[in-house]
mmCIF file of C-alpha atoms in Angstrom:
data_model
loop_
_atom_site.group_PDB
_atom_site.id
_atom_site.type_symbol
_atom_site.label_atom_id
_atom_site.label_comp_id
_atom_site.label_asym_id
_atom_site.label_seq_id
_atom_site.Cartn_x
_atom_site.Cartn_y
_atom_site.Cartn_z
ATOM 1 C CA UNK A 1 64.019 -13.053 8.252
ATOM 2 C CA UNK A 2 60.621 -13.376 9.096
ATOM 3 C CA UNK A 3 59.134 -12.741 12.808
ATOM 4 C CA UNK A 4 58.627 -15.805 13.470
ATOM 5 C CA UNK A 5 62.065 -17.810 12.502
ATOM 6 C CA UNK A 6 63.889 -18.000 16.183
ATOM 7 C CA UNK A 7 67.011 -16.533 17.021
ATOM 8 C CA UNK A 8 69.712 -19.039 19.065
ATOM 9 C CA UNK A 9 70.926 -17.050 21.871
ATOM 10 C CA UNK A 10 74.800 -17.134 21.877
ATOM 11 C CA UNK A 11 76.136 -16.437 25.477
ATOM 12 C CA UNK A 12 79.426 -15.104 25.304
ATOM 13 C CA UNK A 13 82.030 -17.405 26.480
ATOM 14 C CA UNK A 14 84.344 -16.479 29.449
ATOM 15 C CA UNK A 15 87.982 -16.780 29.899
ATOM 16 C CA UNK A 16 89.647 -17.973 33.347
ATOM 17 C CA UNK A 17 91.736 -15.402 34.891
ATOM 18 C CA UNK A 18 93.862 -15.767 38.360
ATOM 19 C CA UNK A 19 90.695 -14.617 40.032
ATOM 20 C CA UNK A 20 88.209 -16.980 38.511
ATOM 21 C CA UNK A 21 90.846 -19.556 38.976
ATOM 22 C CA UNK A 22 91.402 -19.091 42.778
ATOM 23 C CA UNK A 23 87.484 -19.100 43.476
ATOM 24 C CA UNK A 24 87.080 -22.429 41.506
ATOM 25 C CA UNK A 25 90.026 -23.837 43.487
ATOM 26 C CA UNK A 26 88.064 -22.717 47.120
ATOM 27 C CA UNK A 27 84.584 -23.851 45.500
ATOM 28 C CA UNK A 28 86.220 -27.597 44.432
ATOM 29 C CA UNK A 29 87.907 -27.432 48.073
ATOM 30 C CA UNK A 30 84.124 -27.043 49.387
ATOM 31 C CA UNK A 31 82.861 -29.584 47.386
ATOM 32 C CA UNK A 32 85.473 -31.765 46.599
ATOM 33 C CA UNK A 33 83.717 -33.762 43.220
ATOM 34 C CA UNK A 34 86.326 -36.853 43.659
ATOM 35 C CA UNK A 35 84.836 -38.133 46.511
ATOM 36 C CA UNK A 36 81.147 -38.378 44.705
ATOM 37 C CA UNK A 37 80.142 -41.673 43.113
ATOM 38 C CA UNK A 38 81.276 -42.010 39.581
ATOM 39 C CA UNK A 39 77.424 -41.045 38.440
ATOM 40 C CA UNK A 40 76.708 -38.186 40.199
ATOM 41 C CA UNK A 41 80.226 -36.562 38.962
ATOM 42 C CA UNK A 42 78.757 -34.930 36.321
ATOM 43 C CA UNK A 43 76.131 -33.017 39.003
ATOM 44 C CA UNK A 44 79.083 -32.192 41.314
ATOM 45 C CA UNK A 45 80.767 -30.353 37.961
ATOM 46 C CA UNK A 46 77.510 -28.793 37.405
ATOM 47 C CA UNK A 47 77.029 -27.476 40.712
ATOM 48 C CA UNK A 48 80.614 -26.384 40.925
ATOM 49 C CA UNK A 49 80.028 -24.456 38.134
ATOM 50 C CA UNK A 50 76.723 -22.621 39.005
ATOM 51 C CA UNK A 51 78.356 -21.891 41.916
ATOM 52 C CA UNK A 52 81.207 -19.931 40.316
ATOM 53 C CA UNK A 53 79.182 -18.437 37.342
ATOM 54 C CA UNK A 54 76.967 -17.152 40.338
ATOM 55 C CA UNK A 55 79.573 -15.804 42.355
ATOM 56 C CA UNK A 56 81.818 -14.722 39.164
ATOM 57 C CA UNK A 57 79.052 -13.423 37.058
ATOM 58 C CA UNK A 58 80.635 -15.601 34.387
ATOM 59 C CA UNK A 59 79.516 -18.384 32.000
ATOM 60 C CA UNK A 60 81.600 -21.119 32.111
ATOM 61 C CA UNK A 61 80.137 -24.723 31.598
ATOM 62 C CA UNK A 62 80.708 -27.316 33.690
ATOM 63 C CA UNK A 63 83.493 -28.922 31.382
ATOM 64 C CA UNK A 64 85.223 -26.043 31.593
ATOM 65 C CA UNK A 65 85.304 -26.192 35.324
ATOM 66 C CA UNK A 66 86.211 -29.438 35.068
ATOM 67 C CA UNK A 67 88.861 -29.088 32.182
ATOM 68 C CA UNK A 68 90.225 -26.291 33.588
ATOM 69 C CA UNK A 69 90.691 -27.613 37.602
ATOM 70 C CA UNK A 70 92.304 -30.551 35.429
ATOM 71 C CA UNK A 71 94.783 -28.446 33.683
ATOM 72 C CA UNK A 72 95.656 -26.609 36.861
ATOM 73 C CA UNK A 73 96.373 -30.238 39.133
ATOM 74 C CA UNK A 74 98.659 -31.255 35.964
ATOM 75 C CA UNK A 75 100.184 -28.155 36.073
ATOM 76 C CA UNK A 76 101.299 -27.895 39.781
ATOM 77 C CA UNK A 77 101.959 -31.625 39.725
ATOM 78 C CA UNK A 78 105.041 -31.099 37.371
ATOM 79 C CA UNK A 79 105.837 -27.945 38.489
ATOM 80 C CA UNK A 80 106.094 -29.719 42.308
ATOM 81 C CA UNK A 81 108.137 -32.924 40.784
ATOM 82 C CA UNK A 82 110.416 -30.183 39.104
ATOM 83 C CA UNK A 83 111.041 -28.327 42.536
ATOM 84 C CA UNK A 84 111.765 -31.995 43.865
ATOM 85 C CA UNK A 85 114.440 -32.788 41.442
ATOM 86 C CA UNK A 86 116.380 -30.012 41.567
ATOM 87 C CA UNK A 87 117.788 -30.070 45.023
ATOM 88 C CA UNK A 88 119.365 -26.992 46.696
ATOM 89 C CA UNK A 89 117.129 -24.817 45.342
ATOM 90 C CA UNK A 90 114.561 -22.912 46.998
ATOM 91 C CA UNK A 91 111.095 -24.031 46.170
ATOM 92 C CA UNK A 92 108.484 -21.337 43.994
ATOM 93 C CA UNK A 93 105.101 -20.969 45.419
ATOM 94 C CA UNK A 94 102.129 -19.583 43.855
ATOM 95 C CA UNK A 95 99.006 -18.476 46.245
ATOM 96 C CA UNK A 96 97.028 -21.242 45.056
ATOM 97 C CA UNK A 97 99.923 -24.009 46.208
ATOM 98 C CA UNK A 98 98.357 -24.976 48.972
ATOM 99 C CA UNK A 99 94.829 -25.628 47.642
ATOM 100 C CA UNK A 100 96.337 -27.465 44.840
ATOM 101 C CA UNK A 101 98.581 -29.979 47.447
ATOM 102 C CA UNK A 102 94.565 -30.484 49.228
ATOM 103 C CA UNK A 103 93.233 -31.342 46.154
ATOM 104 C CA UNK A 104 95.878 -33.682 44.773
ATOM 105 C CA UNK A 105 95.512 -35.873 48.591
ATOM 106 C CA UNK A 106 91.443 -35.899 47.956
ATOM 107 C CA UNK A 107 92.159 -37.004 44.527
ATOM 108 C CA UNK A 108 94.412 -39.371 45.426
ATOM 109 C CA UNK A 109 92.126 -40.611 48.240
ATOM 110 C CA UNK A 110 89.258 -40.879 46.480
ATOM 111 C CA UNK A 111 91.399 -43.220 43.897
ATOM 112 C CA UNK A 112 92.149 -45.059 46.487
ATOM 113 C CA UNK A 113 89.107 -45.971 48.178
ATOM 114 C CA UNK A 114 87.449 -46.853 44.702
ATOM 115 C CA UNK A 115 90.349 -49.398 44.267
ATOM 116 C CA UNK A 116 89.679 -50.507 47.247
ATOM 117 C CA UNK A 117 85.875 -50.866 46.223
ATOM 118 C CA UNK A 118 86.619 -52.672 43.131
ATOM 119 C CA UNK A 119 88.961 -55.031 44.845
ATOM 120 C CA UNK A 120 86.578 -55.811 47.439
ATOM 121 C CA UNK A 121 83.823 -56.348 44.734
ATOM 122 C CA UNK A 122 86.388 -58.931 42.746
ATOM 123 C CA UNK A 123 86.909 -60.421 45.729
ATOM 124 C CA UNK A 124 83.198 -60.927 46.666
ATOM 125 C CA UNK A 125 82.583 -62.078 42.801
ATOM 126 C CA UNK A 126 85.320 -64.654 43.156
ATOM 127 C CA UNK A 127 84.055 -65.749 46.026
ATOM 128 C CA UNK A 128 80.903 -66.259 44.732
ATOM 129 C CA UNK A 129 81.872 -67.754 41.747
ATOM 130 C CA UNK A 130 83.990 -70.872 43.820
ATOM 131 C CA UNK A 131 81.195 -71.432 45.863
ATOM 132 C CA UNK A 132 78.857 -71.567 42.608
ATOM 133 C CA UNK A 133 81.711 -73.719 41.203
ATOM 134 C CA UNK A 134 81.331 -76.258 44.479
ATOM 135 C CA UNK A 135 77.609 -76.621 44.431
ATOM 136 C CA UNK A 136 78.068 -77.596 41.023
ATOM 137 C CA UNK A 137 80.727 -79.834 41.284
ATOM 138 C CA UNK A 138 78.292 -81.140 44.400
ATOM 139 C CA UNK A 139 75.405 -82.148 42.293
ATOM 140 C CA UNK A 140 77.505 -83.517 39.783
ATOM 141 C CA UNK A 141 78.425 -86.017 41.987
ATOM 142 C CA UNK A 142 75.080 -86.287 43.321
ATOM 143 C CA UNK A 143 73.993 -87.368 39.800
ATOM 144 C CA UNK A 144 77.154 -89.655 39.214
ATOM 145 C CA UNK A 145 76.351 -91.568 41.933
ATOM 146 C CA UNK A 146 72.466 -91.705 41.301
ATOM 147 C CA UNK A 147 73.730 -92.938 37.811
ATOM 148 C CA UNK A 148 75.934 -95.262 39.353
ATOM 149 C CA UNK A 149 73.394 -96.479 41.844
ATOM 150 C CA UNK A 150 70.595 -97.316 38.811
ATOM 151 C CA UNK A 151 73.105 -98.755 36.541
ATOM 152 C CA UNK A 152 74.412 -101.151 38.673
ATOM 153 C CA UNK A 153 78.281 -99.977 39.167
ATOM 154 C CA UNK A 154 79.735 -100.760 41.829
ATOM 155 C CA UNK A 155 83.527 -98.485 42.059
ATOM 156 C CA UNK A 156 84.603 -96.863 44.544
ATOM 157 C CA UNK A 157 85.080 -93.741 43.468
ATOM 158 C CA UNK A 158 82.064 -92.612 41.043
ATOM 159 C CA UNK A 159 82.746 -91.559 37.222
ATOM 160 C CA UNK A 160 82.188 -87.157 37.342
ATOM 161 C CA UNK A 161 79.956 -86.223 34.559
ATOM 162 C CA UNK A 162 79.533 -82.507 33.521
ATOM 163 C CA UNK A 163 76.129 -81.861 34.461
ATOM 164 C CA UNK A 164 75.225 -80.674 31.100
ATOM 165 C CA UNK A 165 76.337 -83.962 30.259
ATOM 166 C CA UNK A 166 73.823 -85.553 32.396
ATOM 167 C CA UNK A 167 70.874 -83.934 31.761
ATOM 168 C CA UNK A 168 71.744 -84.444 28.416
ATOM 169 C CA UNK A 169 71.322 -88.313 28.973
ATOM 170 C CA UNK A 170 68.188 -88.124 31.288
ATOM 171 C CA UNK A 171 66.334 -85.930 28.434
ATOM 172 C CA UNK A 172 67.583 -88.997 25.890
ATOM 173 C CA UNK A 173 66.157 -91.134 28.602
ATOM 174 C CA UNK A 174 62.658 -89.542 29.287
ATOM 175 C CA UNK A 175 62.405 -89.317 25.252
ATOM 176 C CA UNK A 176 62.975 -93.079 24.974
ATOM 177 C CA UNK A 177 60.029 -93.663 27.880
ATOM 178 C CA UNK A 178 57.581 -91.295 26.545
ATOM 179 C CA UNK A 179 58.042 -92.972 22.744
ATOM 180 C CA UNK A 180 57.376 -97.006 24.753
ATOM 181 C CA UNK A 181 54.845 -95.614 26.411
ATOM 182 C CA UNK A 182 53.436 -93.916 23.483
ATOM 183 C CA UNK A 183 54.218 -97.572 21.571
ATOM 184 C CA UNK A 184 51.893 -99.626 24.223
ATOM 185 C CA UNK A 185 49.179 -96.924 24.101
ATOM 186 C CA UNK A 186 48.906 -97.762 20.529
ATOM 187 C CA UNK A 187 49.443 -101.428 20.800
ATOM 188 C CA UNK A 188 46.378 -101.353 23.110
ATOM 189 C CA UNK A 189 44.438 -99.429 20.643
ATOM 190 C CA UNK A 190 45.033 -101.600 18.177
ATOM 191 C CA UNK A 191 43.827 -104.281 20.228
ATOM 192 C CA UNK A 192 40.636 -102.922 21.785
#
């Protein structure tokens, strides 16, 4: 190996204990990364987890934060719905219960006001879409009736045509103008 070939630097992973799990419990608690936007999530993990290497003097990434914290929701969530169904028995709880239950309700509130978001973003799109929808239906007419009006129909109701339709027609139109005109330019021509 020669002096100047590099080296990588392999950290030595660490391994979540009771401890290390309890203080990334209390620092998701004082950051809670559900209620960021969905792009700065990955920042929240990161921060999470300088925070606990810092306090820990460990090295865990921020996926393992995140993985982990995962692992530990799933795990109290079916340990709670098993406590649930069997009735008459007392109920086992860990230390870390409690901060679990807070997470789980800022979870689920942060779901919830996203849905919200998104439904209130369909609804705005929709919205926007129908109106879109009437102005075109509106010049349609507009241009059925202009049609109407130079071709000499007289109906009570006006013939819709899809507006793609029309323009269609008026390009065919202006095409046909341009090539008489362009016929009595050279009719003139040939006569001067």
């Amino acid at each position: 190996m020669s002096c100047y070939e590099e080296v990588a630097v392999t950290v030595p992973s660490s391994s979540f204990n009771a401890a290390a799990d309890k203080s990334l419990l209390a620092k998701i608690i004082s950051t809670p990364p559900f209620a960021v936007d969905r792009k700065a999530v990955k920042w929240a993990w990161r921060g999470i987890a300088s925070q606990l290497n810092s306090s820990l003097g460990t090295n865990f990434s921020f996926r393992s934060c995140r993985d982990r914290a995962g692992l530990l929701l799933r795990k109290y969530a079916v340990r709670k719905r098993r406590n649930e169904a069997t009735s008459g028995t007392s109920e086992v709880l860990t230390d870390d219960d409690d901060v679990l239950e807070q997470l789980m309700r800022l979870e689920d509130i942060a779901i919830i006001r996203v849905q919200t978001q998104k439904a209130a973003t369909a609804s705005k799109t929709q919205e926007l879409e129908t109106m879109g929808q009437r102005l075109m239906q509106a010049a349609e007419k507009r241009v059925a009736m202009r049609i109407d009006i130079t071709e000499g129909y007289k109906s009570s109701k006006p013939k819709r045509h899809r507006l793609s339709t029309l323009l269609d027609k008026e390009q065919e139109k202006a095409a046909a103008r341009r090539n008489l005109e362009a016929q009595k330019v050279q009719r003139h021509r040939e006569e001067l």
